[in-house]
PDB file of C-alpha atoms and ligand atoms in Angstrom:
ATOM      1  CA  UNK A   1     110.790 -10.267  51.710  1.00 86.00           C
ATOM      2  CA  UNK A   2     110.896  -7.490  48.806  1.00 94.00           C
ATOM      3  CA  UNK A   3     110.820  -4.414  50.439  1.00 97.00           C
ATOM      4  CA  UNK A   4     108.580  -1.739  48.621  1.00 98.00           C
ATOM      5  CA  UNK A   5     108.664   2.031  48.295  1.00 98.00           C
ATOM      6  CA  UNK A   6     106.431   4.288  46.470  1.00 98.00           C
ATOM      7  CA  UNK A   7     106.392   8.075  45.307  1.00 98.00           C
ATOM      8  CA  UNK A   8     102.806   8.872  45.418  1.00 98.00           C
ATOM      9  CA  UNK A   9     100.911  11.894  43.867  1.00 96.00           C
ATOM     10  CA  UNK A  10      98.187  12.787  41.620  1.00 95.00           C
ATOM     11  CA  UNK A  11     100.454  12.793  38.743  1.00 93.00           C
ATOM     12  CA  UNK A  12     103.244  10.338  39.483  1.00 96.00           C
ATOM     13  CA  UNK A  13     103.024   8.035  36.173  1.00 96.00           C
ATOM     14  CA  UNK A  14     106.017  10.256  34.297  1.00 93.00           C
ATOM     15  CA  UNK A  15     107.652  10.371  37.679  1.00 96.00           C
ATOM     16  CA  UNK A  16     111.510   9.956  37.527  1.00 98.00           C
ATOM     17  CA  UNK A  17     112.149   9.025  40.925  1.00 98.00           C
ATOM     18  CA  UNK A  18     111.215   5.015  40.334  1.00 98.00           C
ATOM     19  CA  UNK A  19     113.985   5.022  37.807  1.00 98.00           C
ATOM     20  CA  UNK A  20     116.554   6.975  40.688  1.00 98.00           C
ATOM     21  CA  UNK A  21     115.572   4.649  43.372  1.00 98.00           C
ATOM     22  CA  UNK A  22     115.378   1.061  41.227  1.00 98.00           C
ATOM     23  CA  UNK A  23     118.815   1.913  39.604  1.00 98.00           C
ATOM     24  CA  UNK A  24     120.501   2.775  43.134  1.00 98.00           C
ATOM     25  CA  UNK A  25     118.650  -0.813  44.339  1.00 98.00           C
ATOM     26  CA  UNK A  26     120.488  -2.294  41.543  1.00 97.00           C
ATOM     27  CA  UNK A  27     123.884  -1.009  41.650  1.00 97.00           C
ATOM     28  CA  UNK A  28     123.731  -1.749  45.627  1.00 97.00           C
ATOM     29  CA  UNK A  29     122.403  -5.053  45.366  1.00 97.00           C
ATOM     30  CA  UNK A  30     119.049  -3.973  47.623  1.00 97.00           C
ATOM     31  CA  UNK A  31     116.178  -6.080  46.864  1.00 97.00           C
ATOM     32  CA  UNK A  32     113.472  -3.391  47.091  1.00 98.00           C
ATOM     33  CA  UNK A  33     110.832  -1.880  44.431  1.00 98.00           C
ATOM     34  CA  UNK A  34     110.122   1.518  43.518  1.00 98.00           C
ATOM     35  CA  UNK A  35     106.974   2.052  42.061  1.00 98.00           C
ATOM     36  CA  UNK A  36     104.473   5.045  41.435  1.00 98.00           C
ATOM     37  CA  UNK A  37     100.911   5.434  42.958  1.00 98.00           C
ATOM     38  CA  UNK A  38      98.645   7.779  41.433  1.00 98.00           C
ATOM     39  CA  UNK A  39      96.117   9.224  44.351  1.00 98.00           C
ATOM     40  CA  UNK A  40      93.302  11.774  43.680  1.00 97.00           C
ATOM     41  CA  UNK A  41      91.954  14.176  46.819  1.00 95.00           C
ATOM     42  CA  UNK A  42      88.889  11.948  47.207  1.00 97.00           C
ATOM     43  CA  UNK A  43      90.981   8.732  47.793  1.00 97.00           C
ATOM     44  CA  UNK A  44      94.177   9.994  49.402  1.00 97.00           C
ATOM     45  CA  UNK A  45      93.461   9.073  52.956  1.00 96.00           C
ATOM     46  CA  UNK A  46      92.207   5.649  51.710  1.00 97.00           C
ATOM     47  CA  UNK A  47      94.954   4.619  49.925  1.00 97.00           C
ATOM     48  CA  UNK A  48      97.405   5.931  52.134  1.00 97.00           C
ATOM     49  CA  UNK A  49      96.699   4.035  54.911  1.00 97.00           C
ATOM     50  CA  UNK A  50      96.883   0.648  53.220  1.00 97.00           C
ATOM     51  CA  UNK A  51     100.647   1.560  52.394  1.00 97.00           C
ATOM     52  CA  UNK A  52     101.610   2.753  56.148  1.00 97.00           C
ATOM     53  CA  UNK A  53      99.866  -0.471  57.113  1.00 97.00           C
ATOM     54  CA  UNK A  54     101.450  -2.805  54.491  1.00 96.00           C
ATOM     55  CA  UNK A  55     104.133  -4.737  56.349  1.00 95.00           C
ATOM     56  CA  UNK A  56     106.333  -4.127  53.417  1.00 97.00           C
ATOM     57  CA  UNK A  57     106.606  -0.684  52.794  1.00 97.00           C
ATOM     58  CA  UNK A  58     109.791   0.781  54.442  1.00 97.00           C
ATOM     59  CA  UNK A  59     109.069   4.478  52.741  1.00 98.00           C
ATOM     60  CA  UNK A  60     108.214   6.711  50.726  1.00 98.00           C
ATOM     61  CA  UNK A  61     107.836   9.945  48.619  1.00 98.00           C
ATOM     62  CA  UNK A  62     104.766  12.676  48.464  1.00 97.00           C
ATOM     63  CA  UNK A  63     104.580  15.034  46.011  1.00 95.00           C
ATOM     64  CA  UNK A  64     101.899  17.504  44.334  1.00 91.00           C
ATOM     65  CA  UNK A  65      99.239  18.393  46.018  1.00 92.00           C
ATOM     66  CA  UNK A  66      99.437  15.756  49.140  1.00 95.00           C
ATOM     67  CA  UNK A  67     103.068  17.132  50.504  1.00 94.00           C
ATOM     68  CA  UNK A  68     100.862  19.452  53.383  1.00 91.00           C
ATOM     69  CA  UNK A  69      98.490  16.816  53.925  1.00 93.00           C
ATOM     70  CA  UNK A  70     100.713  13.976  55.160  1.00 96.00           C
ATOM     71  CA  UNK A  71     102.308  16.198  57.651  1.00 93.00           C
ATOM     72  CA  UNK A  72      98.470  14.921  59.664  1.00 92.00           C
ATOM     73  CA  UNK A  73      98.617  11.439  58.900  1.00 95.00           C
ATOM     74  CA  UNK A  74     102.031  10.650  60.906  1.00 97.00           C
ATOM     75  CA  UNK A  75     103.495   9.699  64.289  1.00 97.00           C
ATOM     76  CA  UNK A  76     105.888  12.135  63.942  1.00 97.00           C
ATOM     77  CA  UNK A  77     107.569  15.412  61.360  1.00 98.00           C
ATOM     78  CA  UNK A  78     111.105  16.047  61.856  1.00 97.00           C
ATOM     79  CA  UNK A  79     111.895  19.739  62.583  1.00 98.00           C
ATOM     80  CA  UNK A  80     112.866  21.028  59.125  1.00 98.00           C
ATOM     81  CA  UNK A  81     109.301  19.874  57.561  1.00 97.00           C
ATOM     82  CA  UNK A  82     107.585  21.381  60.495  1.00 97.00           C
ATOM     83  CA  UNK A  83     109.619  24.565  59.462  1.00 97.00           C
ATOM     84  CA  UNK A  84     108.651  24.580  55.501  1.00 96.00           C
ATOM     85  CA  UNK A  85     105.208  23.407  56.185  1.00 95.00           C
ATOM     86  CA  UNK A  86     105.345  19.928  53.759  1.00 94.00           C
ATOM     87  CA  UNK A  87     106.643  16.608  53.604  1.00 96.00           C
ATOM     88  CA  UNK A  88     108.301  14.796  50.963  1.00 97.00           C
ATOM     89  CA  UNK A  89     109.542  11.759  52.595  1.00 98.00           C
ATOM     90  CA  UNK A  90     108.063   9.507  55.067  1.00 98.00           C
ATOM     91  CA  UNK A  91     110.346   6.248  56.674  1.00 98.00           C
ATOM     92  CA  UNK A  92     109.545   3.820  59.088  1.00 96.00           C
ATOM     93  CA  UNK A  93     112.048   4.402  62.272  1.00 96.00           C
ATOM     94  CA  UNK A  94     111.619   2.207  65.866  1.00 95.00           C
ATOM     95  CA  UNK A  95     108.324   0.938  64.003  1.00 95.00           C
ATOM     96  CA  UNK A  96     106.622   4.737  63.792  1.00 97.00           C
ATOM     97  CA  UNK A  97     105.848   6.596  60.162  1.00 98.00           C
ATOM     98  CA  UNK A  98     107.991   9.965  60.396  1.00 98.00           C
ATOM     99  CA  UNK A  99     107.811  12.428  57.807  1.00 98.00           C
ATOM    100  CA  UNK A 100     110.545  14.505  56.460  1.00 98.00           C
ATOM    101  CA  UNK A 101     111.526  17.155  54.009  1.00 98.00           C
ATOM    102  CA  UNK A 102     114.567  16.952  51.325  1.00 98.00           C
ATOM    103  CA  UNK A 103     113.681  19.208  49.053  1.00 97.00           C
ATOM    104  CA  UNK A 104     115.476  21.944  50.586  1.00 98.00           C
ATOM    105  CA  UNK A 105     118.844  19.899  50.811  1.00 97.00           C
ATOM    106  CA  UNK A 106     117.813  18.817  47.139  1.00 97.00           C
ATOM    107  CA  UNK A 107     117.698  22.623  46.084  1.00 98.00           C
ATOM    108  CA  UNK A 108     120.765  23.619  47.914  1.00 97.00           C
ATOM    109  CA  UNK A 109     123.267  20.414  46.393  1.00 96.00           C
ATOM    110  CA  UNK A 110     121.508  21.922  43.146  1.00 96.00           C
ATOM    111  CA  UNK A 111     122.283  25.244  43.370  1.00 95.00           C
ATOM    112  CA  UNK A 112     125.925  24.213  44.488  1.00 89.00           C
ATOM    113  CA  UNK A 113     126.752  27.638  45.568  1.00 81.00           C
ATOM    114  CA  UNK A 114     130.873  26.561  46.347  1.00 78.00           C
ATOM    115  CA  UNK A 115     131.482  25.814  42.874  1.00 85.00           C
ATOM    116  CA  UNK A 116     129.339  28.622  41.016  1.00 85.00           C
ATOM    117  CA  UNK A 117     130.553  31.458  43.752  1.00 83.00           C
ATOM    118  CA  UNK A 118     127.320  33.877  43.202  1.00 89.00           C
ATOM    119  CA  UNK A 119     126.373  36.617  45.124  1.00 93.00           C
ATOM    120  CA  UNK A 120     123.574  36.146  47.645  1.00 95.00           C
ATOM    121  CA  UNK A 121     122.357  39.551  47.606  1.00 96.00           C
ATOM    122  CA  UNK A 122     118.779  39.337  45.604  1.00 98.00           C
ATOM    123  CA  UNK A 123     117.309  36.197  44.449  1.00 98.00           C
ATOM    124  CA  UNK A 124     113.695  35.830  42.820  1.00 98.00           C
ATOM    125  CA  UNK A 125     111.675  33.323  43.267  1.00 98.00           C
ATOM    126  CA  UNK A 126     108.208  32.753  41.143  1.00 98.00           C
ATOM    127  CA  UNK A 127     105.411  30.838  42.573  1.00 97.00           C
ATOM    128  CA  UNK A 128     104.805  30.557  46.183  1.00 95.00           C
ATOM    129  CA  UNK A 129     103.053  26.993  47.149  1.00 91.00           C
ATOM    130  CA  UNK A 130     104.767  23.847  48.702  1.00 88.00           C
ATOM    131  CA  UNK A 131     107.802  23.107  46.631  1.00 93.00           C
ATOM    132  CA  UNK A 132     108.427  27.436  46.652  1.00 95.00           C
ATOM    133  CA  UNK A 133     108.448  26.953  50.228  1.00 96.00           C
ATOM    134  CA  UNK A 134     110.783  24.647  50.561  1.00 97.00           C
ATOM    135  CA  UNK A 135     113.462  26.806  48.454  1.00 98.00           C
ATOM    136  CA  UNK A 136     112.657  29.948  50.182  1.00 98.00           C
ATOM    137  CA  UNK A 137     113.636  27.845  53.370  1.00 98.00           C
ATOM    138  CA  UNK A 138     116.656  26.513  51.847  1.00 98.00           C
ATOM    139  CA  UNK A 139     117.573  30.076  50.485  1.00 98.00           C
ATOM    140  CA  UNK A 140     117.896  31.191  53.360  1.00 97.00           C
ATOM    141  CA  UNK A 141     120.049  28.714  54.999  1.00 96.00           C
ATOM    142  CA  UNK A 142     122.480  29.855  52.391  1.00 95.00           C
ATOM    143  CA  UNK A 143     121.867  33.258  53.815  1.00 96.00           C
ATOM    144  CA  UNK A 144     120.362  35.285  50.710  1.00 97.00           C
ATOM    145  CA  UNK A 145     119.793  38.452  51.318  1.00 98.00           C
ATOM    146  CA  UNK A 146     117.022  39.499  49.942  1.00 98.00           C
ATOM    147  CA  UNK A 147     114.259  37.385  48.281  1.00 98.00           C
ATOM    148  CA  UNK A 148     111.881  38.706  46.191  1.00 98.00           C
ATOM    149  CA  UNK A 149     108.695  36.188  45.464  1.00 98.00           C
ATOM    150  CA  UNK A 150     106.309  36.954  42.252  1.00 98.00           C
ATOM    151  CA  UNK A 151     103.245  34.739  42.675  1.00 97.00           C
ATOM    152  CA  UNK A 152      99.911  34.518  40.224  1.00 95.00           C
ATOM    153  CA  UNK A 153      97.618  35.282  43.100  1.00 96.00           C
ATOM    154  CA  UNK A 154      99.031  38.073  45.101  1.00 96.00           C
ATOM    155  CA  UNK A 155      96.965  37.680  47.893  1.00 96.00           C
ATOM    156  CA  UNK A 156      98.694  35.161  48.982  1.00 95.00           C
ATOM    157  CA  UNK A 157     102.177  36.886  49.161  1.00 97.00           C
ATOM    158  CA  UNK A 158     101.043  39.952  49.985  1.00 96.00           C
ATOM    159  CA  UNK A 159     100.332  38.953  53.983  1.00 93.00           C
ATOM    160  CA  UNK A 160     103.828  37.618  54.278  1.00 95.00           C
ATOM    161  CA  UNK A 161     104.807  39.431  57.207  1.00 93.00           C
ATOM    162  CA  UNK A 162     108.986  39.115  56.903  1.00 96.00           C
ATOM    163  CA  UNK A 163     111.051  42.303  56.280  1.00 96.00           C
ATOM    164  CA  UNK A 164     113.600  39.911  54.243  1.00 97.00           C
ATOM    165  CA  UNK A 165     111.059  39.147  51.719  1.00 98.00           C
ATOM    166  CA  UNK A 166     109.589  41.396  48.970  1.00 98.00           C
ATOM    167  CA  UNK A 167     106.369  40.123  47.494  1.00 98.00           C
ATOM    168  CA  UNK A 168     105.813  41.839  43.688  1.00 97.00           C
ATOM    169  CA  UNK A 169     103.534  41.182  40.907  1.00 95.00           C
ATOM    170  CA  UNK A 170     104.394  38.716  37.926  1.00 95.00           C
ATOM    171  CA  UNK A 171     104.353  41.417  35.533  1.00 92.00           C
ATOM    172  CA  UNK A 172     107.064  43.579  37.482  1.00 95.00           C
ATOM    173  CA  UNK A 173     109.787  40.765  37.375  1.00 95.00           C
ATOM    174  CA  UNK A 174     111.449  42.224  34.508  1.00 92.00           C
ATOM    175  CA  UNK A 175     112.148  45.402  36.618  1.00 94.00           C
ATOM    176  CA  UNK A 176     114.191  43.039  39.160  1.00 96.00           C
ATOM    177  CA  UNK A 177     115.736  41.021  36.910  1.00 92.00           C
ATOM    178  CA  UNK A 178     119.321  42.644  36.174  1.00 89.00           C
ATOM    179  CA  UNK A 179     119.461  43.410  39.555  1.00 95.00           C
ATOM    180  CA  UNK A 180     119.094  39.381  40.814  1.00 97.00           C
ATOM    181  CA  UNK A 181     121.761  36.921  41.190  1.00 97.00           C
ATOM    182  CA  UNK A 182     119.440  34.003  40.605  1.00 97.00           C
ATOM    183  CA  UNK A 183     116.044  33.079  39.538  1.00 98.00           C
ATOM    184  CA  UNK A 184     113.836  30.157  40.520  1.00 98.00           C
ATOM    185  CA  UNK A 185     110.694  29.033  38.789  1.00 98.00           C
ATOM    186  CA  UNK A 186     108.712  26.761  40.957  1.00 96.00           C
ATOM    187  CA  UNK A 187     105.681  26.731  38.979  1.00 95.00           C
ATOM    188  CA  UNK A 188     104.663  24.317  36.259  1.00 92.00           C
ATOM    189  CA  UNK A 189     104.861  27.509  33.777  1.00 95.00           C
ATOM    190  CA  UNK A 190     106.281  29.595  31.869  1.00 96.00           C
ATOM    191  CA  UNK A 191     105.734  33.037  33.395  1.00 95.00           C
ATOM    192  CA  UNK A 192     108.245  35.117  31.519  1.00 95.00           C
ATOM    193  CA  UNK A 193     106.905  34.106  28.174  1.00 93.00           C
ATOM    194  CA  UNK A 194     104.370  36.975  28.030  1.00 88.00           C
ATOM    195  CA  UNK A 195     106.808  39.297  29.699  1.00 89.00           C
ATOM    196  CA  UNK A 196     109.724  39.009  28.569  1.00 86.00           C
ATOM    197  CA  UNK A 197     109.897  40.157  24.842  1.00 77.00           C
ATOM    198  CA  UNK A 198     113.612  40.254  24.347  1.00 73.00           C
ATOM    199  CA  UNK A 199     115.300  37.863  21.958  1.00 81.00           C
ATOM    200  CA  UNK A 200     118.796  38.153  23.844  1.00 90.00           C
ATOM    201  CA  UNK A 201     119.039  35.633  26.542  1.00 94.00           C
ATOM    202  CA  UNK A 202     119.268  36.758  30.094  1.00 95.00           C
ATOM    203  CA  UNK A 203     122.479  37.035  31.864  1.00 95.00           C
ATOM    204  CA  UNK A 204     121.216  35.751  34.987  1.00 95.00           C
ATOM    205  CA  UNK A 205     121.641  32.281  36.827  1.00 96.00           C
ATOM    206  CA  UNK A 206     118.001  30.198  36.361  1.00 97.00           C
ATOM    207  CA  UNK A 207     116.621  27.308  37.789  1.00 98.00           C
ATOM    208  CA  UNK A 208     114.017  25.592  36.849  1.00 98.00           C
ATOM    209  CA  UNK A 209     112.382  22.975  39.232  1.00 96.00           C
ATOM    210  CA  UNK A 210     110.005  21.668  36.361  1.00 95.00           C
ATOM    211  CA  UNK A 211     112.518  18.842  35.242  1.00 96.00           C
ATOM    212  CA  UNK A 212     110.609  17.484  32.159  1.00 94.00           C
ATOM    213  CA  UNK A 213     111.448  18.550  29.226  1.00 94.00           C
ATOM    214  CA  UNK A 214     115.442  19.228  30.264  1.00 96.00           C
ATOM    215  CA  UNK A 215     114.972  22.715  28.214  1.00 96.00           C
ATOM    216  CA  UNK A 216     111.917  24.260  29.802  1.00 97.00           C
ATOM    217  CA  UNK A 217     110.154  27.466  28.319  1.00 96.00           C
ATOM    218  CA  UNK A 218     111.431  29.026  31.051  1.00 97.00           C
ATOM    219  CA  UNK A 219     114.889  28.103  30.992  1.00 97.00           C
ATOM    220  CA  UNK A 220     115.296  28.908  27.353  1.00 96.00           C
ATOM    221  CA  UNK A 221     115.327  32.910  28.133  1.00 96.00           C
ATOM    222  CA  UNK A 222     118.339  32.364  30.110  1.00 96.00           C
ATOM    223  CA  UNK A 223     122.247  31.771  28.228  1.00 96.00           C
ATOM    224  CA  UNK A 224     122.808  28.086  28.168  1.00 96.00           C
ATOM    225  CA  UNK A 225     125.625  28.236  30.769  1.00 95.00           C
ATOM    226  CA  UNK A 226     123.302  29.784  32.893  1.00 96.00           C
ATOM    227  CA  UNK A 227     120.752  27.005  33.206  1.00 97.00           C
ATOM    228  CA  UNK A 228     120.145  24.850  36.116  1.00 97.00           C
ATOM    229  CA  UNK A 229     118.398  22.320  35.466  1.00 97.00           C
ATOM    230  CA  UNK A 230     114.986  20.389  37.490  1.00 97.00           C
ATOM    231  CA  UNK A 231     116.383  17.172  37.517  1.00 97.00           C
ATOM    232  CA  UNK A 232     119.515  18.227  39.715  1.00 97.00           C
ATOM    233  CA  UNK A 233     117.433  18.797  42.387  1.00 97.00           C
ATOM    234  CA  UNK A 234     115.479  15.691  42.354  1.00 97.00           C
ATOM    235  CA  UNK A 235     118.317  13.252  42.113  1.00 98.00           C
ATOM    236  CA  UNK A 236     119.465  15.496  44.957  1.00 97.00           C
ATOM    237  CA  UNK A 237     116.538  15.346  46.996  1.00 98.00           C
ATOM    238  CA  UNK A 238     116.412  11.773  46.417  1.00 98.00           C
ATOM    239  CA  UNK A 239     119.645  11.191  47.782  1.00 98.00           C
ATOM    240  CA  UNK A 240     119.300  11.906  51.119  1.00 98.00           C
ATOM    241  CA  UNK A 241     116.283   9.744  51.205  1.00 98.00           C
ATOM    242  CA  UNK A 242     117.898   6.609  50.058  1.00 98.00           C
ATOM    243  CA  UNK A 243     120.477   6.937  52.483  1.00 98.00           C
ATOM    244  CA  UNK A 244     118.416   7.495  55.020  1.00 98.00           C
ATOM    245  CA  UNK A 245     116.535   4.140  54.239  1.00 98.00           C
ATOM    246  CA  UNK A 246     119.453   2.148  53.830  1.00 98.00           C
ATOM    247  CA  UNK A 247     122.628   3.502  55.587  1.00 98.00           C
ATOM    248  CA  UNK A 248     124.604   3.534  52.513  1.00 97.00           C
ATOM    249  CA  UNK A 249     126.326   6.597  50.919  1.00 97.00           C
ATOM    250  CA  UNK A 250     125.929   7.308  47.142  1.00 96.00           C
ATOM    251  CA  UNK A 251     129.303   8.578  45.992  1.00 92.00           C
ATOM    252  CA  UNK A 252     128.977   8.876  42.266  1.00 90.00           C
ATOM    253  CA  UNK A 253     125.725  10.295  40.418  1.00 93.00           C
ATOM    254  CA  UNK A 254     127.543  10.934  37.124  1.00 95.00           C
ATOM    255  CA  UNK A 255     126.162   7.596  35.702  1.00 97.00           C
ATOM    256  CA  UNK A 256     122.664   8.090  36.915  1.00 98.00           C
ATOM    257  CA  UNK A 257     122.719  11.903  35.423  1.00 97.00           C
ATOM    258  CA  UNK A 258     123.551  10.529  32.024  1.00 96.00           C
ATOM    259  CA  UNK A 259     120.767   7.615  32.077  1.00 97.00           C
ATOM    260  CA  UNK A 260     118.148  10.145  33.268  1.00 97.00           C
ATOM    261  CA  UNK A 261     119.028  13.092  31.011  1.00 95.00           C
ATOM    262  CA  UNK A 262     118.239  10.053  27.617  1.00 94.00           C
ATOM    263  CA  UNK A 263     114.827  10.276  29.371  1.00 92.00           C
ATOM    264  CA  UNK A 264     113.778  13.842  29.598  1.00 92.00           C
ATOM    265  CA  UNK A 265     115.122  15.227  26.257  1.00 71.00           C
TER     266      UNK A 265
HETATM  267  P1  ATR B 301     104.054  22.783  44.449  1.00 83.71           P
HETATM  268  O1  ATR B 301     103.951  21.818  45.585  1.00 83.71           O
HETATM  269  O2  ATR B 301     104.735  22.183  43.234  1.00 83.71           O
HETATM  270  O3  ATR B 301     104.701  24.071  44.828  1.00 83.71           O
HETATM  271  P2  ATR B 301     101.484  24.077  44.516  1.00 83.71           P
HETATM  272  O4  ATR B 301     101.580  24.120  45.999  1.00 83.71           O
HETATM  273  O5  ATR B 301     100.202  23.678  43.896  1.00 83.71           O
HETATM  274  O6  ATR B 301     102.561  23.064  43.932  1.00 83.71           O
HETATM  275  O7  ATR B 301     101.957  25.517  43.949  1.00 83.71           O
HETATM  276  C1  ATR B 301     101.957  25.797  42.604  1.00 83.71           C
HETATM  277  C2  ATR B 301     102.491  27.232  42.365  1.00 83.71           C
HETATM  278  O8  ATR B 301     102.517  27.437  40.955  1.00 83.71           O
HETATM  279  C3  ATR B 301     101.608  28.328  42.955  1.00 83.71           C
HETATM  280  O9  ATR B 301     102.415  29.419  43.306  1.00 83.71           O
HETATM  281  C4  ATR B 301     100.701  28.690  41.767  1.00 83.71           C
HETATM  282  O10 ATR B 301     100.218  30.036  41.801  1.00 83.71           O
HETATM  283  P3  ATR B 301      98.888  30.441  42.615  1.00 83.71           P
HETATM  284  O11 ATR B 301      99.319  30.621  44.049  1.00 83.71           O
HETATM  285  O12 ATR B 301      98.446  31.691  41.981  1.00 83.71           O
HETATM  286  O13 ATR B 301      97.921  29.286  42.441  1.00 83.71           O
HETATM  287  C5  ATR B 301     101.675  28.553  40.622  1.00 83.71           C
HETATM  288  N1  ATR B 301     100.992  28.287  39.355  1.00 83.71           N
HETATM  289  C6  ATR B 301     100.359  27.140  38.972  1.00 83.71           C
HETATM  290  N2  ATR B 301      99.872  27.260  37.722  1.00 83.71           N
HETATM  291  C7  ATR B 301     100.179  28.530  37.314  1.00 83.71           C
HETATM  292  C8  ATR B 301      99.950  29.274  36.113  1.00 83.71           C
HETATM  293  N3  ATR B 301      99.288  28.742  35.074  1.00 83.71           N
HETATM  294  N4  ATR B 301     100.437  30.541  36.048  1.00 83.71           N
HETATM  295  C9  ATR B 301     101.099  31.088  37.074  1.00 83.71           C
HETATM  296  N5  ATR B 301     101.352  30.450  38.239  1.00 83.71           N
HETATM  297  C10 ATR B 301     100.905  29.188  38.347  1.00 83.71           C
END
């Protein structure tokens, strides 16, 4: 019996994560498929439920917008995705669907604070829906100090009720921005493009989670060695989930970096 697993979305055709999983099946010798399923709001619940029932299907990934929905359609969420508020994962364990989040551990391998030794004093983070969540949760695991989140609609930023947090308008980023140890775009945008009017590239660590094209509008106001790029943290979300599935530790991603990066030029 093939096993299958999915990422499914509204937008999962470009996906990278069937080329991740299908190259980790093949290096392990794991006779499984990874394949993408495109889902609209209408049809979500539908579909869904004929891949929890298929006998086949031992997991698999959510992403934009269903990640807050499945957290309903399960036997059980594990305690971090109950904390962020999404899931990204969902696995079959003792024959019940659980869900799970890996996005945060995918954010935090990508930021790799041991080997880039920044301060955690002020981070910013633009854009505040499921993925934003996610990093803000993971952010402050690595105990940041302060976070400071600029979101299109204010509203919904504004009735955060956390004295670590700082909620500020789009437009005022630039007044933060010499002040911040690192910067994380979690929108599909480039927000700084009609702010931002300086040709000299910002000395500040970015990271982008957009991971197609590798050189995102955003990144490009930041100096080169200053870039972090989207697809770290989905191989490194992806990582725990494949391990999870199959017991087996990936040791080496160098390989997989260099076949993905020919992709997303
Ligand atoms: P995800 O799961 O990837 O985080 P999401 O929950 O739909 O997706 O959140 C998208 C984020 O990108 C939101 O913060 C959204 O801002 P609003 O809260 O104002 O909707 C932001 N976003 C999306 N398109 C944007 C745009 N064109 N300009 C600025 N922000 C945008």
């Amino acid at each position: 019996m093939i096993k299958k697993l999915y990422v499914v979305g509204s937008n999962t055709k470009k996906s990278l994560s069937p080329v991740i999983f299908n190259y980790w099946f093949k290096k392990n010798n794991i006779s499984a498929k990874y394949k993408f399923k495109e889902y609209n709001k209408k049809n979500f619940k539908t579909e869904i439920k004929k891949i929890l029932d298929q006998k086949t299907t031992i997991g698999f990934n959510v992403t934009i917008p269903f990640k807050e929905t499945m957290k309903k359609m399960l036997h059980k969420v594990d305690l971090h995705a109950v904390k962020i508020g999404a899931v990204n994962f969902v696995v079959k364990e003792n024959n019940k669907w659980i869900g799970k989040n890996t996005d945060w551990l995918g954010f935090e391998k990508s930021i790799n604070l041991n080997k880039r030794k920044i301060k955690k004093n002020i981070v910013i983070v633009i854009g505040y829906g499921g993925a934003s969540k996610a990093v803000i949760y993971s952010l402050k695991k690595m105990k940041f100090k302060k976070i400071i989140i600029a979101n299109r609609t204010v509203s919904k930023i504004n009735k955060i009720k956390d004295s670590q947090i700082k909620p500020i308008e789009i437009k005022d980023i630039s007044k933060y921005l010499k002040a911040a140890n690192l910067i994380v775009n979690t929108t599909p945008v480039d927000v700084l493009k009609n702010i931002i009017n300086n040709k000299r590239k910002i000395d500040v660590l970015a990271c982008d989670i957009v991971y197609s094209p590798k050189e995102t509008g955003f990144l490009s106001h930041f100096k080169k060695n200053k870039r972090i790029y989207g697809i770290s943290m989905l191989v490194h979300q992806a990582k725990p989930c494949f391990e999870n599935l199959f017991s087996i530790k990936i040791r080496n991603t160098k390989e997989l970096f260099l076949l993905l990066d020919k992709k997303i030029k």
